[in-house]
Structure formats: C-alpha cells, structure tokens
Coordinates of C-alpha atoms and ligand atoms in Angstrom, one line a residue:
M1 CA 1.4 -24.3 1.7
F2 CA -0.5 -21.4 0.8
G3 CA -4.8 -21.6 0.0
L4 CA -6.7 -18.9 -2.5
I5 CA -10.6 -19.8 -1.6
G6 CA -12.1 -17.9 -4.2
H7 CA -16.2 -17.7 -6.8
S8 CA -17.0 -16.5 -10.3
S9 CA -17.7 -13.1 -10.5
S10 CA -21.6 -14.0 -11.5
F11 CA -23.6 -17.3 -12.1
E12 CA -23.3 -16.9 -15.9
E13 CA -19.2 -16.8 -15.3
A14 CA -19.7 -19.7 -13.2
R15 CA -21.6 -22.1 -15.4
H16 CA -19.1 -21.2 -18.1
K17 CA -15.9 -21.8 -15.7
A18 CA -17.8 -25.4 -15.0
R19 CA -18.1 -26.4 -18.6
T20 CA -14.5 -25.3 -19.9
L21 CA -13.3 -27.3 -16.6
G22 CA -15.3 -30.3 -17.8
Y23 CA -17.9 -30.6 -15.0
D24 CA -21.0 -30.3 -17.2
D25 CA -23.8 -31.3 -14.8
Y26 CA -22.8 -27.6 -13.0
A27 CA -22.4 -26.0 -16.5
D28 CA -26.2 -27.4 -17.1
G29 CA -27.3 -26.7 -13.5
D30 CA -29.6 -23.8 -12.4
L31 CA -29.2 -21.9 -9.1
D32 CA -30.7 -24.2 -6.8
M33 CA -28.8 -27.0 -8.0
W34 CA -24.9 -24.0 -7.2
C35 CA -26.9 -23.4 -4.1
S36 CA -25.9 -26.9 -2.5
A37 CA -23.1 -27.6 -4.9
P38 CA -19.9 -28.3 -2.4
P39 CA -17.0 -26.0 -2.4
Q40 CA -14.0 -28.0 -5.5
L41 CA -10.3 -27.9 -4.9
L42 CA -9.9 -27.2 -8.1
E43 CA -5.8 -26.4 -9.0
T44 CA -3.2 -27.5 -7.2
I45 CA 0.2 -25.2 -8.7
Q46 CA 3.7 -24.4 -7.4
V47 CA 5.4 -21.1 -7.4
T48 CA 8.8 -19.6 -7.2
S49 CA 9.9 -16.9 -5.5
P50 CA 13.1 -14.5 -7.6
T51 CA 14.6 -15.2 -3.8
G52 CA 14.6 -19.2 -4.8
A53 CA 11.6 -19.9 -2.5
T54 CA 9.6 -22.8 -4.0
I55 CA 5.8 -23.2 -2.3
Q56 CA 2.4 -24.7 -3.3
G57 CA -1.0 -24.2 -2.8
S58 CA -4.3 -24.5 -3.8
Y59 CA -7.0 -22.9 -5.6
I60 CA -10.5 -23.8 -3.9
D61 CA -13.6 -22.7 -5.6
S62 CA -16.4 -22.1 -3.2
C63 CA -19.5 -22.0 -5.3
F64 CA -20.6 -19.0 -3.8
V65 CA -22.0 -16.6 -6.9
P66 CA -22.7 -13.1 -6.2
E67 CA -26.6 -13.8 -7.0
M68 CA -26.1 -15.7 -3.9
L69 CA -25.9 -12.8 -1.7
S70 CA -29.5 -12.0 -1.0
R71 CA -29.5 -15.8 0.5
F72 CA -27.6 -15.4 4.6
K73 CA -27.5 -19.0 5.0
T74 CA -26.4 -20.3 1.4
A75 CA -23.8 -17.3 1.5
R76 CA -22.8 -18.7 5.4
R77 CA -22.6 -22.2 4.1
K78 CA -20.3 -22.0 1.1
V79 CA -17.6 -19.8 2.9
L80 CA -17.4 -21.9 6.0
N81 CA -17.3 -25.4 4.0
A82 CA -14.5 -23.8 1.4
M83 CA -13.2 -22.9 5.1
E84 CA -13.0 -26.8 6.0
L85 CA -11.9 -28.1 2.4
A86 CA -8.6 -25.7 3.0
Q87 CA -8.1 -26.8 6.5
K88 CA -9.0 -30.0 5.5
S89 CA -6.6 -30.3 3.2
G90 CA -3.1 -28.9 5.1
I91 CA -3.4 -25.8 3.7
D92 CA -1.3 -23.3 6.5
I93 CA -2.5 -20.1 5.3
T94 CA -5.3 -19.8 3.1
A95 CA -7.2 -16.4 1.2
L96 CA -10.3 -15.3 1.8
G97 CA -10.8 -13.7 -2.3
G98 CA -13.5 -11.5 -3.5
F99 CA -17.4 -11.4 -1.7
T100 CA -15.7 -14.2 0.7
S101 CA -14.5 -11.9 3.7
I102 CA -16.9 -9.8 3.0
I103 CA -19.6 -12.2 3.5
F104 CA -17.2 -13.3 6.9
E105 CA -17.2 -10.5 8.5
N106 CA -21.0 -8.9 7.6
F107 CA -22.9 -12.1 8.0
K108 CA -20.3 -12.4 11.7
L109 CA -18.9 -16.4 11.0
L110 CA -16.5 -16.1 13.7
Q111 CA -19.6 -17.0 16.1
F112 CA -19.4 -21.1 13.7
Q113 CA -16.3 -22.1 14.5
Q114 CA -17.4 -25.4 14.5
I115 CA -18.3 -27.3 11.1
R116 CA -18.9 -30.4 11.6
S117 CA -15.9 -32.0 12.8
T118 CA -13.4 -29.6 12.1
M119 CA -13.0 -26.7 14.7
L120 CA -12.0 -24.0 12.3
E121 CA -8.3 -22.5 13.7
W122 CA -8.5 -18.7 12.4
S123 CA -4.8 -18.6 12.3
R124 CA -4.8 -20.7 9.1
F125 CA -7.0 -17.3 7.1
T126 CA -6.5 -14.1 6.3
T127 CA -8.5 -11.7 3.9
G128 CA -5.4 -10.1 2.5
N129 CA -6.5 -6.2 2.8
T130 CA -3.1 -5.4 3.8
H131 CA -1.7 -5.9 0.8
T132 CA -4.3 -5.1 -1.5
A133 CA -4.3 -1.9 0.3
W134 CA -0.6 -1.7 0.5
V135 CA -1.2 -2.3 -3.5
I136 CA -4.0 0.1 -4.3
C137 CA -1.6 3.2 -2.4
R138 CA 1.2 2.0 -4.9
Q139 CA -0.6 2.0 -7.3
V140 CA -1.5 5.8 -6.6
E141 CA 1.3 7.1 -5.9
T142 CA 3.3 5.6 -9.1
N143 CA 0.4 6.1 -11.5
A144 CA -0.4 9.6 -10.8
P145 CA 2.7 11.4 -11.6
L146 CA 2.5 9.6 -14.4
V147 CA -0.3 11.0 -16.0
G148 CA -0.1 14.3 -14.8
I149 CA -1.0 14.8 -11.4
E150 CA 1.0 15.9 -8.2
L151 CA -0.1 14.3 -5.3
N152 CA 0.6 16.9 -3.2
R153 CA -1.3 19.1 -4.4
A154 CA -4.1 16.7 -5.5
K155 CA -8.1 16.2 -4.2
V156 CA -8.1 12.3 -3.8
A157 CA -12.0 11.1 -3.0
V158 CA -11.7 7.0 -1.8
V159 CA -15.1 5.4 -1.9
G160 CA -15.5 3.0 0.7
A161 CA -13.7 5.6 2.4
T162 CA -14.9 3.5 5.8
G163 CA -14.3 -0.3 4.5
D164 CA -11.5 -2.4 5.9
I165 CA -9.1 -1.6 2.5
G166 CA -10.8 2.0 2.5
S167 CA -9.7 3.2 5.4
A168 CA -6.4 1.5 5.5
V169 CA -5.9 3.6 1.9
C170 CA -7.0 6.7 3.7
R171 CA -4.6 6.0 6.7
W172 CA -1.6 5.3 3.9
L173 CA -2.5 8.2 1.3
Q174 CA -2.8 10.9 4.1
Q175 CA 0.0 9.9 6.8
H176 CA 2.6 8.2 4.3
T177 CA 1.8 9.9 1.1
G178 CA 1.1 12.7 2.2
V179 CA -1.8 14.2 -0.1
A180 CA -3.7 17.6 -0.4
E181 CA -6.8 17.0 0.5
L182 CA -8.5 13.2 1.3
L183 CA -12.7 13.2 0.3
L184 CA -14.5 10.5 2.5
V185 CA -17.1 8.9 0.8
A186 CA -19.4 5.6 2.4
R187 CA -23.1 6.1 3.1
Q188 CA -23.4 5.4 6.5
A189 CA -22.4 9.0 8.6
L190 CA -21.2 8.1 11.7
P191 CA -18.4 5.8 10.7
L192 CA -17.6 9.0 8.5
L193 CA -17.4 11.0 11.7
D194 CA -15.6 8.6 13.4
L195 CA -12.1 7.9 10.8
Q196 CA -12.5 11.5 9.9
G197 CA -11.6 12.3 14.1
E198 CA -9.1 9.0 13.8
L199 CA -7.3 10.9 10.6
G200 CA -7.7 14.3 11.9
G201 CA -8.8 15.0 8.6
G202 CA -10.7 14.2 5.0
R203 CA -13.9 15.8 4.1
I204 CA -17.0 13.9 4.1
L205 CA -18.7 14.2 0.9
E206 CA -21.6 12.6 -1.1
L207 CA -20.4 11.0 -4.1
A208 CA -21.4 12.9 -6.8
P209 CA -19.5 15.7 -5.5
A210 CA -16.5 13.9 -4.4
L211 CA -16.3 12.9 -8.3
A212 CA -16.4 16.5 -9.5
E213 CA -14.0 17.2 -7.5
A214 CA -11.6 14.6 -7.2
D215 CA -7.7 14.0 -8.9
V216 CA -7.7 10.6 -7.9
V217 CA -10.9 7.8 -7.2
V218 CA -9.7 5.3 -5.6
W219 CA -13.4 3.1 -5.3
V220 CA -13.1 0.3 -3.0
A221 CA -16.9 -0.5 -2.6
S222 CA -19.2 -3.4 -4.1
L223 CA -21.0 -0.5 -6.1
P224 CA -24.6 -1.8 -8.5
Q225 CA -23.9 -2.2 -12.1
T226 CA -26.0 0.3 -12.6
L227 CA -24.5 3.3 -11.7
E228 CA -24.1 5.8 -13.9
I229 CA -20.6 8.5 -14.0
D230 CA -21.3 11.5 -15.8
A231 CA -17.7 11.5 -17.2
A232 CA -18.0 15.3 -18.3
R233 CA -18.5 16.1 -15.1
L234 CA -14.9 14.5 -13.7
P235 CA -11.9 17.3 -13.7
K236 CA -8.9 16.4 -16.3
P237 CA -6.7 14.8 -15.9
C238 CA -8.5 11.6 -13.6
L239 CA -6.5 9.0 -12.7
M240 CA -9.4 6.4 -11.1
I241 CA -7.8 2.9 -9.1
D242 CA -11.3 0.8 -9.9
G243 CA -10.7 -1.6 -6.9
G244 CA -14.3 -3.6 -5.8
Y245 CA -16.3 -5.7 -7.6
P246 CA -16.9 -5.8 -10.4
K247 CA -14.3 -3.7 -12.3
N248 CA -16.0 -1.8 -15.3
L249 CA -14.6 1.4 -14.6
D250 CA -13.0 1.8 -17.3
T251 CA -16.0 0.8 -19.5
K252 CA -18.1 3.7 -18.3
V253 CA -15.9 6.9 -18.1
A254 CA -12.2 5.8 -19.4
G255 CA -10.8 8.1 -22.0
N256 CA -10.4 11.8 -22.5
G257 CA -8.1 12.6 -19.5
V258 CA -10.1 9.9 -17.3
H259 CA -7.2 6.9 -16.8
V260 CA -8.6 3.7 -15.5
L261 CA -6.8 1.3 -13.5
K262 CA -7.7 -2.0 -12.2
G263 CA -6.8 -1.4 -8.6
G264 CA -5.6 -4.3 -6.0
I265 CA -4.2 -6.5 -9.0
V266 CA -0.8 -7.6 -8.3
E267 CA 2.4 -9.2 -11.2
F268 CA 3.9 -11.9 -10.6
W269 CA 7.4 -12.0 -11.9
Q270 CA 6.9 -14.8 -14.1
D271 CA 4.6 -17.5 -16.0
I272 CA 2.7 -19.2 -12.7
G273 CA 1.3 -21.6 -14.9
W274 CA -2.7 -22.0 -13.1
Q275 CA -5.7 -21.6 -15.0
M276 CA -7.6 -19.8 -12.6
M277 CA -7.1 -16.4 -13.1
E278 CA -8.7 -16.5 -17.0
V279 CA -11.6 -16.9 -16.1
A280 CA -10.8 -13.5 -13.7
E281 CA -10.7 -11.4 -17.1
M282 CA -6.8 -10.7 -16.6
A283 CA -5.3 -9.0 -19.1
N284 CA -1.9 -11.6 -18.6
P285 CA -4.4 -14.2 -16.8
Q286 CA -0.6 -15.8 -16.3
R287 CA 0.7 -13.5 -14.3
Q288 CA -1.6 -11.2 -12.9
L289 CA -4.0 -12.1 -9.6
F290 CA -5.9 -10.5 -6.8
A291 CA -3.2 -8.4 -4.6
C292 CA -5.7 -10.4 -1.7
F293 CA -4.5 -14.1 -3.4
A294 CA -0.8 -12.9 -3.1
E295 CA -0.8 -12.0 0.6
A296 CA -1.5 -15.5 0.8
M297 CA 1.5 -16.5 -1.2
L298 CA 3.9 -13.9 0.5
L299 CA 3.0 -15.2 4.0
D300 CA 3.7 -18.6 3.1
F301 CA 7.0 -17.3 1.0
E302 CA 7.8 -15.7 4.7
N303 CA 6.7 -19.1 6.9
W304 CA 4.2 -16.3 8.4
H305 CA 1.3 -18.7 8.8
T306 CA -0.7 -16.3 10.7
N307 CA -4.1 -14.8 10.0
F308 CA -2.2 -10.9 8.7
S309 CA -5.4 -10.1 8.3
W310 CA -8.0 -10.4 10.3
G311 CA -11.0 -8.5 11.7
R312 CA -12.5 -4.9 10.2
N313 CA -9.9 -1.6 10.3
N314 CA -7.2 -3.0 11.8
I315 CA -5.1 -2.4 9.2
T316 CA -1.4 -0.8 10.0
L317 CA 0.9 1.2 8.3
A318 CA 3.3 -1.2 9.7
N319 CA 1.7 -4.2 8.3
M320 CA 1.4 -2.7 5.2
E321 CA 5.0 -1.6 5.3
K322 CA 6.3 -4.9 6.1
I323 CA 3.8 -6.8 3.2
G324 CA 4.8 -4.6 1.1
K325 CA 8.5 -5.5 1.5
A326 CA 7.7 -8.8 1.5
S327 CA 5.6 -8.6 -2.0
V328 CA 8.9 -6.5 -4.0
R329 CA 11.0 -9.2 -2.9
H330 CA 8.8 -12.1 -3.8
G331 CA 8.7 -10.8 -7.1
F332 CA 5.1 -8.7 -7.1
Q333 CA 4.3 -5.7 -8.8
A334 CA 1.9 -3.4 -8.5
L335 CA -0.2 -3.4 -11.7
G336 CA 0.2 -0.4 -13.8
L337 CA -1.4 2.2 -16.6
T338 CA 0.2 0.0 -19.8
P339 CA 2.0 1.9 -21.9
A340 CA -0.5 1.6 -24.9
Q341 CA -2.8 3.5 -22.6
L342 CA 0.0 5.7 -21.5
G343 CA 0.3 6.6 -25.5
S344 CA -3.1 7.5 -25.6
L345 CA -1.9 10.7 -23.3
A346 CA 0.1 12.1 -26.1
T347 CA -3.5 12.3 -27.9
V348 CA -5.3 13.7 -25.2
Ligands
NDP1 P1 -16.0 -3.4 3.6 O1 -16.9 -4.2 3.7 O2 -14.6 -3.7 5.0 O3 -16.1 -1.8 3.2 C1 -16.7 -1.2 1.9 C2 -17.4 -0.3 2.4 O4 -17.9 0.6 1.1 C3 -17.8 0.7 3.1 O5 -16.5 2.0 3.5 C4 -19.3 1.2 3.0 O6 -19.3 1.7 3.4 C5 -18.4 1.7 1.6 N1 -20.0 1.1 0.6 C6 -20.9 0.3 0.8 N2 -21.9 0.6 -0.4 C7 -21.6 1.8 -0.9 C8 -21.9 2.6 -2.2 N3 -23.2 2.1 -2.4 N4 -21.7 4.2 -2.1 C9 -20.9 4.1 -1.5 N5 -20.0 3.6 -0.1 C10 -20.4 2.6 0.2 O7 -15.2 -4.1 2.3 P2 -14.4 -4.4 2.2 O8 -12.8 -2.7 2.5 O9 -13.2 -5.7 2.5 O10 -13.7 -4.5 0.0 C11 -13.8 -3.2 -0.8 C12 -14.2 -3.6 -2.3 O11 -12.8 -4.2 -2.5 C13 -14.8 -4.8 -2.2 O12 -15.7 -4.6 -3.2 C14 -14.2 -5.9 -2.3 O13 -14.7 -6.8 -3.1 C15 -12.7 -5.7 -2.8 N6 -12.0 -6.1 -2.1 C16 -11.3 -6.9 -4.1 C17 -10.2 -6.9 -3.6 C18 -8.5 -6.9 -5.2 O14 -8.9 -6.6 -6.5 N7 -7.7 -7.2 -4.8 C19 -9.8 -7.7 -2.4 C20 -10.1 -7.9 -1.5 C21 -11.5 -6.6 -1.9 P3 -21.3 2.3 3.8 O15 -21.9 0.5 4.5 O16 -21.2 3.1 4.9 O17 -21.5 2.8 2.5

C-alpha cells in the first residue's frame, strides 16, 4: 500500500478545498484554527499499471499551508503528525510531497522519531526526489529539440543547483545528457563551489546573468512569488522547466519564443479516479500528478518498500535510471509541451 502526504499551495486554496469536500468548519476557520488541525486521510484509491499489477493507496492532507512556514513548531508538528497517521494506517511507502520533505530536512526532523506512542520507521517514507529529478531531466531532453534547442550546444541554467533535486539534475545533464555548459545558480557560495568541484565543471552565476545566457532554465528552488523576470533579456528560443513551487512562470514569461513547461509532473496512462489533483491545478487532474507522489506508487508496484529517496544530495544516476525504467514500465510519462504550445511555434 502506498501513501501520499500533501498540502494545499496556499491558505486560500486550503479553505476552498475544505469547502468542496464538505469540511465547512475548516473552510470558515482562521489560520490559528488550521495550525491546530490534525492531518486528514482524505481519499483511498486503487491504481493499475499496464503490467496488470494493482495497488491501493491513500492521500493524507497534512493541513499544512505555506503561510505556516515561519511557524517552526507548527510546521514540524504538521509533518510528523501526517507521517504518524500514514504509519498507523498501515501504509508501506509514503511520499513526502511539496514542502513536507523540505521541512523534514531543513528542520532536521530525523531527531523526532518518537511521536506519542509511535516510533516512526523511516523505511516507510520517501521524498520522491529521485523520480522528480529523473522526470525533469527527461522533460529537458525531450522538449528542448522540439523548440529548436540542441542540447549538446546549449547552456542550461539550474536555479537551485545545490538542492537535492537540483544537484541530481546537474549530475544527469552533465554526465548522461551531455549539455554544452551548466550554469549553477543558488544563494550560498560554499555549496556551489562544492558542487562545481564534484561535477568537475559548471559555471557559478547570479540569477540575472544566468537567465541572460541560458537556452534552457531548470527551476528547482522555491522562489518568492514577487520574482520579476525580464522576458526581453532571455535568449530565444528558451525552454523553462518550472519545477519549484509555486508553478507560475507561465504567467510571467511564456510566449514570444519562451516555452514554459510545468516541471516534475507526470501523466499516468489511464484515469486514476481521484479528486486530489483537481485542486493542484493540473491540466488533466485525473491523469497528472507530481512525480514525487508517483515515486511512492512505483515503489509499491515494484515492492521496493524502502526509503528510496532520503537525506540530501544522495541521488545517484543509477537510482535515477532505475526509477525511470520503473516509471515507463508502469505507465507514467513526463509532461511535455502540448500540441497547442508547439503549434504556436509556427507563428513565433
Ligand atoms: P532543497 O531545499 O534541497 O534545494 C533548494 C535549492 O534552491 C538550493 O540549491 C537552494 O540554495 C536554492 N534556493 C533557494 N532559494 C533560492 C533563491 N531565492 N535563489 C536561488 N536559489 C535558491 O529543495 P529540493 O531540491 O527538495 O526541492 C526544490 C524545489 O522543487 C522546491 O521548490 C520544491 O517545492 C520543488 N519540488 C517539486 C516537486 C514536483 O513538482 N514534483 C517535487 C518535490 C519538490 P541556497 O539556499 O544556497 O539558495
């Protein structure tokens, strides 16, 4: 059995979701009320792979919203309580979706293994980041040529290069894909130098100069919603893989030779029959989902009940290939530019 721990992308969205699901008390509640709300197991579903294998899983809403990020104890309690609920529900492998894996790492939750009478078993959880990184790399490899970008001549900027997903993407694009040059963007200098040393290459740049040079930009950092991008200064064509939260680059820069693709999203081969992705603003919510969630499904399909993605900057190319093969085998496909987006190329 697989599990998915998620959250709404804003307090406003959480209240809307609560109203839709008939939780009127929550829909009317203020942020303080939400801070003390326990996690909710909202949905149980059955999923069948093209191989014929069928698995069952549950979606748990942690009742966390990004507005709680500054409240350390609340954020910690939300994630740990959701993990406890997953374990007590007998779920074998659960993905920590969205901010929950970042809270787990950044707030060092490994030291809080005992939740009331439950000793959390880490082997039951995965961040899902190996699959997310693999999907983002496939999105680069498949879509860049479609918009006229030759990767072996392209400069690829990775914004969030030193992160768990970003560092894996850098390794893959350099060693597996063979892009012409990696532009490494993050705020802290030391991890950037370490990454550059590990890769044996890549150029460290601030965001603005990197954007002015990059043919492809992979966004794998949570950036402020107020971030301004001067579309006029971007090279054309330019492919942007929007892998962070919130995924709002299409409203900022798409058009006139700048192609924006939601990053780290996969499409399943058939309808899943669930409600949860309706509120995540997927174009096809019955089939599309976050790659980190899909990783829990893949681990369950394969009976790999282990914390496949765990800790920070441990993702290997071998594990990316392994989860990538499982992804294809079980009917997932990385989201690509739509015929409508590609059709508009003719007029660019
Ligand atoms: P990490 O915390 O491991 O890495 C974050 C990276 O972003 C670091 O390199 C950090 O470096 C950098 N960063 C943070 N803020 C900025 C900034 N303002 N400007 C430039 N760089 C910045 O996160 P993960 O790798 O786990 O996740 C990365 C993103 O992917 C997150 O937004 C997460 O929500 C999203 N995600 C998406 C998924 C999906 O769509 N399927 C699944 C899982 C995660 P520094 O601090 O030095 O700046």
